[in-house]
PDB file of C-alpha atoms in Angstrom:
ATOM      1  CA  MET A  84       5.701 -60.091 149.615  1.00 59.00           C
ATOM      2  CA  ILE A  85       3.951 -62.490 147.238  1.00 64.00           C
ATOM      3  CA  MET A  86       1.509 -64.862 148.879  1.00 56.00           C
ATOM      4  CA  LYS A  87       1.005 -68.236 147.272  1.00 54.00           C
ATOM      5  CA  PRO A  88      -2.514 -69.650 147.226  1.00 54.00           C
ATOM      6  CA  MET A  89      -3.048 -72.447 149.717  1.00 54.00           C
ATOM      7  CA  VAL A  90      -3.650 -75.713 147.905  1.00 65.00           C
ATOM      8  CA  LEU A  91      -6.218 -77.997 149.443  1.00 77.00           C
ATOM      9  CA  ARG A  92      -5.018 -81.583 149.385  1.00 89.00           C
ATOM     10  CA  PHE A  93      -7.483 -84.326 148.577  1.00 93.00           C
ATOM     11  CA  ASN A  94      -8.672 -86.039 151.757  1.00 95.00           C
ATOM     12  CA  GLU A  95      -9.868 -89.481 150.725  1.00 96.00           C
ATOM     13  CA  ARG A  96     -11.297 -90.180 154.184  1.00 96.00           C
ATOM     14  CA  ARG A  97     -13.552 -87.055 154.044  1.00 96.00           C
ATOM     15  CA  ALA A  98     -14.674 -87.938 150.521  1.00 97.00           C
ATOM     16  CA  THR A  99     -15.405 -91.524 151.571  1.00 97.00           C
ATOM     17  CA  GLU A 100     -17.421 -90.432 154.609  1.00 98.00           C
ATOM     18  CA  ALA A 101     -19.488 -88.055 152.477  1.00 98.00           C
ATOM     19  CA  ALA A 102     -20.125 -90.722 149.823  1.00 98.00           C
ATOM     20  CA  ALA A 103     -21.006 -93.290 152.488  1.00 98.00           C
ATOM     21  CA  ARG A 104     -23.562 -90.933 154.017  1.00 98.00           C
ATOM     22  CA  PHE A 105     -25.239 -90.425 150.633  1.00 98.00           C
ATOM     23  CA  LEU A 106     -25.257 -94.178 150.050  1.00 98.00           C
ATOM     24  CA  LYS A 107     -26.759 -94.838 153.477  1.00 98.00           C
ATOM     25  CA  LEU A 108     -29.509 -92.282 152.802  1.00 98.00           C
ATOM     26  CA  ARG A 109     -30.282 -94.095 149.526  1.00 97.00           C
ATOM     27  CA  GLY A 110     -30.461 -97.574 151.090  1.00 97.00           C
ATOM     28  CA  ASN A 111     -26.763 -98.472 150.638  1.00 97.00           C
ATOM     29  CA  ARG A 112     -26.849 -98.732 146.819  1.00 97.00           C
ATOM     30  CA  MET A 113     -26.746 -96.059 144.122  1.00 98.00           C
ATOM     31  CA  SER A 114     -25.735 -95.407 140.546  1.00 97.00           C
ATOM     32  CA  TYR A 115     -22.176 -94.140 140.701  1.00 97.00           C
ATOM     33  CA  LEU A 116     -23.070 -91.385 138.234  1.00 97.00           C
ATOM     34  CA  LYS A 117     -25.764 -90.179 140.637  1.00 98.00           C
ATOM     35  CA  LEU A 118     -23.331 -90.392 143.567  1.00 98.00           C
ATOM     36  CA  ILE A 119     -20.757 -88.308 141.682  1.00 97.00           C
ATOM     37  CA  LYS A 120     -23.402 -85.688 140.880  1.00 97.00           C
ATOM     38  CA  LEU A 121     -24.611 -85.526 144.500  1.00 98.00           C
ATOM     39  CA  LEU A 122     -21.034 -85.157 145.761  1.00 98.00           C
ATOM     40  CA  TYR A 123     -20.423 -82.390 143.252  1.00 97.00           C
ATOM     41  CA  LEU A 124     -23.630 -80.583 144.310  1.00 97.00           C
ATOM     42  CA  LEU A 125     -22.527 -80.985 147.936  1.00 98.00           C
ATOM     43  CA  ASP A 126     -19.162 -79.338 147.280  1.00 97.00           C
ATOM     44  CA  ARG A 127     -20.784 -76.640 145.184  1.00 96.00           C
ATOM     45  CA  GLU A 128     -23.212 -75.703 147.958  1.00 97.00           C
ATOM     46  CA  ALA A 129     -20.475 -75.871 150.614  1.00 96.00           C
ATOM     47  CA  LEU A 130     -18.343 -73.513 148.527  1.00 94.00           C
ATOM     48  CA  LEU A 131     -21.249 -71.109 148.126  1.00 95.00           C
ATOM     49  CA  ARG A 132     -22.063 -71.142 151.840  1.00 95.00           C
ATOM     50  CA  TRP A 133     -18.720 -71.536 153.551  1.00 94.00           C
ATOM     51  CA  GLY A 134     -16.070 -70.856 150.928  1.00 92.00           C
ATOM     52  CA  ARG A 135     -14.634 -74.368 151.209  1.00 93.00           C
ATOM     53  CA  PRO A 136     -15.581 -77.777 149.784  1.00 95.00           C
ATOM     54  CA  VAL A 137     -16.465 -80.915 151.722  1.00 97.00           C
ATOM     55  CA  THR A 138     -14.766 -83.580 149.578  1.00 96.00           C
ATOM     56  CA  THR A 139     -11.588 -81.576 148.811  1.00 93.00           C
ATOM     57  CA  ASP A 140     -11.678 -82.895 145.251  1.00 94.00           C
ATOM     58  CA  ARG A 141     -10.914 -81.242 141.893  1.00 92.00           C
ATOM     59  CA  TYR A 142     -13.685 -80.507 139.408  1.00 92.00           C
ATOM     60  CA  PHE A 143     -13.781 -81.338 135.728  1.00 89.00           C
ATOM     61  CA  SER A 144     -16.386 -80.815 133.043  1.00 88.00           C
ATOM     62  CA  MET A 145     -17.159 -84.062 131.299  1.00 90.00           C
ATOM     63  CA  ASP A 146     -19.862 -85.073 128.853  1.00 89.00           C
ATOM     64  CA  ASN A 147     -22.307 -85.832 131.665  1.00 90.00           C
ATOM     65  CA  GLY A 148     -21.613 -82.575 133.498  1.00 90.00           C
ATOM     66  CA  PRO A 149     -19.212 -81.560 136.267  1.00 92.00           C
ATOM     67  CA  VAL A 150     -17.523 -84.355 138.216  1.00 91.00           C
ATOM     68  CA  VAL A 151     -15.442 -84.765 141.347  1.00 94.00           C
ATOM     69  CA  SER A 152     -12.436 -86.192 139.534  1.00 93.00           C
ATOM     70  CA  ARG A 153     -10.473 -88.058 142.191  1.00 94.00           C
ATOM     71  CA  ILE A 154     -13.627 -89.740 143.465  1.00 96.00           C
ATOM     72  CA  TYR A 155     -14.444 -90.663 139.877  1.00 94.00           C
ATOM     73  CA  ASP A 156     -10.995 -92.267 139.639  1.00 94.00           C
ATOM     74  CA  LEU A 157     -11.522 -94.156 142.927  1.00 94.00           C
ATOM     75  CA  ILE A 158     -14.765 -95.578 141.573  1.00 95.00           C
ATOM     76  CA  ARG A 159     -13.606 -96.413 138.061  1.00 91.00           C
ATOM     77  CA  GLU A 160      -9.959 -97.471 138.452  1.00 88.00           C
ATOM     78  CA  GLU A 161      -8.391-100.450 140.139  1.00 83.00           C
ATOM     79  CA  PRO A 162      -6.167 -99.475 143.078  1.00 82.00           C
ATOM     80  CA  ALA A 163      -2.491 -99.307 142.192  1.00 82.00           C
ATOM     81  CA  PRO A 164      -0.441-102.274 143.419  1.00 85.00           C
ATOM     82  CA  GLY A 165       0.832-101.729 146.949  1.00 85.00           C
ATOM     83  CA  THR A 166      -1.831 -99.146 147.815  1.00 86.00           C
ATOM     84  CA  ASP A 167      -4.745 -99.545 150.163  1.00 86.00           C
ATOM     85  CA  PRO A 168      -7.311 -96.841 149.357  1.00 90.00           C
ATOM     86  CA  VAL A 169      -9.665 -96.003 152.229  1.00 95.00           C
ATOM     87  CA  TRP A 170     -12.526 -95.810 149.702  1.00 96.00           C
ATOM     88  CA  HIS A 171     -12.400 -99.529 148.900  1.00 95.00           C
ATOM     89  CA  HIS A 172     -12.827-100.529 152.548  1.00 96.00           C
ATOM     90  CA  TYR A 173     -16.288 -98.969 152.576  1.00 97.00           C
ATOM     91  CA  ILE A 174     -17.580 -98.632 149.020  1.00 97.00           C
ATOM     92  CA  SER A 175     -17.633-101.408 146.450  1.00 96.00           C
ATOM     93  CA  THR A 176     -16.219-101.332 142.980  1.00 93.00           C
ATOM     94  CA  PRO A 177     -19.025-100.762 140.465  1.00 95.00           C
ATOM     95  CA  GLN A 178     -21.426-103.640 140.010  1.00 92.00           C
ATOM     96  CA  GLY A 179     -23.003-102.804 136.705  1.00 92.00           C
ATOM     97  CA  TRP A 180     -23.515 -99.063 137.037  1.00 95.00           C
ATOM     98  CA  GLU A 181     -23.938 -99.050 140.830  1.00 97.00           C
ATOM     99  CA  VAL A 182     -21.762 -98.898 143.915  1.00 97.00           C
ATOM    100  CA  VAL A 183     -22.700-100.387 147.272  1.00 98.00           C
ATOM    101  CA  LEU A 184     -21.893 -99.313 150.816  1.00 98.00           C
ATOM    102  CA  ILE A 185     -20.121-102.397 152.177  1.00 97.00           C
ATOM    103  CA  ALA A 186     -19.241-100.961 155.597  1.00 96.00           C
ATOM    104  CA  GLU A 187     -20.091 -97.705 157.327  1.00 95.00           C
ATOM    105  CA  PRO A 188     -17.056 -95.604 158.273  1.00 95.00           C
ATOM    106  CA  GLU A 189     -16.858 -94.188 161.775  1.00 92.00           C
ATOM    107  CA  PRO A 190     -17.422 -90.443 161.552  1.00 89.00           C
ATOM    108  CA  ALA A 191     -14.036 -88.809 161.979  1.00 93.00           C
ATOM    109  CA  GLU A 192     -13.667 -86.071 159.359  1.00 95.00           C
ATOM    110  CA  LEU A 193     -17.057 -84.487 158.721  1.00 96.00           C
ATOM    111  CA  SER A 194     -18.553 -81.837 160.962  1.00 96.00           C
ATOM    112  CA  ARG A 195     -22.204 -81.883 161.991  1.00 96.00           C
ATOM    113  CA  ALA A 196     -22.807 -78.953 159.649  1.00 97.00           C
ATOM    114  CA  GLU A 197     -21.308 -80.926 156.747  1.00 97.00           C
ATOM    115  CA  GLU A 198     -23.388 -83.987 157.626  1.00 97.00           C
ATOM    116  CA  GLY A 199     -26.450 -81.731 157.759  1.00 98.00           C
ATOM    117  CA  LEU A 200     -25.616 -80.325 154.341  1.00 98.00           C
ATOM    118  CA  ILE A 201     -25.323 -83.855 152.924  1.00 98.00           C
ATOM    119  CA  ASP A 202     -28.790 -84.605 154.303  1.00 98.00           C
ATOM    120  CA  GLU A 203     -30.101 -81.352 152.816  1.00 98.00           C
ATOM    121  CA  ILE A 204     -28.620 -82.043 149.367  1.00 98.00           C
ATOM    122  CA  TYR A 205     -30.052 -85.554 149.441  1.00 98.00           C
ATOM    123  CA  ALA A 206     -33.490 -84.279 150.475  1.00 98.00           C
ATOM    124  CA  LYS A 207     -33.426 -81.806 147.587  1.00 98.00           C
ATOM    125  CA  HIS A 208     -31.877 -83.958 144.843  1.00 98.00           C
ATOM    126  CA  GLY A 209     -31.864 -87.566 146.080  1.00 96.00           C
ATOM    127  CA  LYS A 210     -35.164 -88.514 144.460  1.00 96.00           C
ATOM    128  CA  MET A 211     -33.905 -87.441 141.031  1.00 97.00           C
ATOM    129  CA  ASN A 212     -32.524 -90.140 138.758  1.00 96.00           C
ATOM    130  CA  ARG A 213     -28.989 -89.905 137.402  1.00 95.00           C
ATOM    131  CA  TRP A 214     -30.091 -88.476 134.038  1.00 96.00           C
ATOM    132  CA  ASP A 215     -32.145 -85.727 135.692  1.00 96.00           C
ATOM    133  CA  LEU A 216     -29.024 -84.830 137.695  1.00 96.00           C
ATOM    134  CA  VAL A 217     -26.965 -84.782 134.496  1.00 94.00           C
ATOM    135  CA  ARG A 218     -29.466 -82.363 132.925  1.00 95.00           C
ATOM    136  CA  LEU A 219     -29.404 -80.232 136.085  1.00 95.00           C
ATOM    137  CA  SER A 220     -25.597 -80.151 136.083  1.00 93.00           C
ATOM    138  CA  HIS A 221     -25.519 -79.092 132.414  1.00 91.00           C
ATOM    139  CA  ASP A 222     -27.497 -75.996 133.416  1.00 92.00           C
ATOM    140  CA  LEU A 223     -24.922 -74.905 136.004  1.00 91.00           C
ATOM    141  CA  PRO A 224     -22.922 -71.856 134.879  1.00 89.00           C
ATOM    142  CA  GLU A 225     -19.552 -73.478 135.586  1.00 88.00           C
ATOM    143  CA  TRP A 226     -20.112 -76.474 133.290  1.00 83.00           C
ATOM    144  CA  GLN A 227     -18.525 -76.202 129.861  1.00 83.00           C
ATOM    145  CA  ASP A 228     -18.835 -78.675 127.058  1.00 77.00           C
ATOM    146  CA  PRO A 229     -15.501 -80.552 127.316  1.00 77.00           C
ATOM    147  CA  THR A 230     -15.212 -80.698 123.521  1.00 74.00           C
ATOM    148  CA  GLU A 231     -15.130 -76.885 123.403  1.00 63.00           C
ATOM    149  CA  ALA A 232     -12.977 -75.928 126.414  1.00 53.00           C
ATOM    150  CA  LEU A 233     -10.436 -77.180 128.908  1.00 48.00           C
ATOM    151  CA  SER A 234     -12.070 -79.755 131.118  1.00 57.00           C
ATOM    152  CA  GLN A 235     -10.832 -78.574 134.554  1.00 59.00           C
ATOM    153  CA  PHE A 236     -12.605 -75.443 135.715  1.00 56.00           C
ATOM    154  CA  ASN A 237     -12.444 -72.795 138.375  1.00 55.00           C
ATOM    155  CA  THR A 238     -15.631 -72.681 140.387  1.00 52.00           C
ATOM    156  CA  GLY A 239     -15.603 -68.884 140.567  1.00 50.00           C
ATOM    157  CA  THR A 240     -18.423 -69.014 138.028  1.00 49.00           C
ATOM    158  CA  PHE A 241     -20.752 -70.248 140.804  1.00 50.00           C
ATOM    159  CA  TYR A 242     -21.232 -66.583 141.583  1.00 45.00           C
ATOM    160  CA  GLY A 243     -22.716 -65.449 138.319  1.00 44.00           C
ATOM    161  CA  PRO A 244     -25.459 -62.848 137.893  1.00 39.00           C
ATOM    162  CA  GLY A 245     -28.287 -63.396 140.326  1.00 42.00           C
ATOM    163  CA  ASN A 246     -26.412 -65.866 142.516  1.00 48.00           C
ATOM    164  CA  LYS A 247     -24.737 -63.642 145.127  1.00 45.00           C
ATOM    165  CA  THR A 248     -23.822 -60.033 145.651  1.00 36.00           C
ATOM    166  CA  ARG A 249     -20.721 -58.600 144.035  1.00 37.00           C
ATOM    167  CA  LEU A 250     -19.010 -58.095 147.412  1.00 36.00           C
ATOM    168  CA  ARG A 251     -19.640 -61.634 148.526  1.00 41.00           C
ATOM    169  CA  SER A 252     -18.593 -62.880 145.104  1.00 42.00           C
ATOM    170  CA  ARG A 253     -15.241 -61.073 145.397  1.00 40.00           C
ATOM    171  CA  ARG A 254     -14.691 -62.379 148.938  1.00 40.00           C
ATOM    172  CA  TRP A 255     -15.544 -65.915 147.816  1.00 41.00           C
ATOM    173  CA  ARG A 256     -13.174 -65.740 144.846  1.00 43.00           C
ATOM    174  CA  LEU A 257     -10.383 -64.637 147.174  1.00 41.00           C
ATOM    175  CA  ASN A 258     -11.123 -67.532 149.552  1.00 43.00           C
ATOM    176  CA  TRP A 259     -11.468 -69.985 146.666  1.00 41.00           C
ATOM    177  CA  SER A 260      -8.077 -69.005 145.283  1.00 41.00           C
ATOM    178  CA  ARG A 261      -6.566 -70.411 148.476  1.00 40.00           C
ATOM    179  CA  TRP A 262      -8.313 -73.756 147.968  1.00 40.00           C
ATOM    180  CA  GLN A 263      -8.292 -74.266 144.209  1.00 39.00           C
ATOM    181  CA  PRO A 264      -5.413 -76.432 142.996  1.00 38.00           C
ATOM    182  CA  LEU A 265      -3.679 -74.751 140.085  1.00 29.00           C
ATOM    183  CA  LYS A 266      -2.936 -77.703 137.855  1.00 29.00           C
ATOM    184  CA  GLN A 267      -3.245 -78.221 134.151  1.00 30.00           C
ATOM    185  CA  CYS A 268      -6.111 -80.408 133.056  1.00 32.00           C
ATOM    186  CA  SER A 269      -5.354 -83.982 132.279  1.00 32.00           C
ATOM    187  CA  ASN A 270      -6.393 -85.707 129.079  1.00 32.00           C
ATOM    188  CA  ARG A 271      -7.402 -88.757 131.087  1.00 36.00           C
ATOM    189  CA  HIS A 272     -10.397 -86.833 132.406  1.00 37.00           C
ATOM    190  CA  ARG A 273     -11.929 -86.283 128.961  1.00 32.00           C
TER     191      ARG A 273
END
């Protein structure tokens, strides 16, 4: 019997709650590039610890490092006619290079552990400016220069030499295969 990997569907509400928590910790306003980097670092750490992401997004390598692609689209693109994205009820469209928390969502999707991890990631990286976070993300083993490789990547490279034991690495890769969407990269993310 062939088992198909379970595909994790993007949960916009979870992603919005996570972004809103980061924005609240920062005083309700933040560079959207910094927000994208913090959300990526959140998912990365959640995958390393628990074998599952918080935002349920897909990851792409772009010039400024890895990004959470659907969140990037929510920030940068106008909503399609006839849609009502959850994101836009709580987080503004960019004003200059920043987004603003316009309303705080009621917690419904995130666990206490996930909220605690958001606080931990912010405590560790929240004082860094967006360009320091870009430099940090370029040093991550999973980032590839998008001019040299496909832009969507598999986060199995999180477990490179020195990161985790071989056994845990194998177990994580097996868990990740159930979550990782298997889609071709899109040219719109370059």
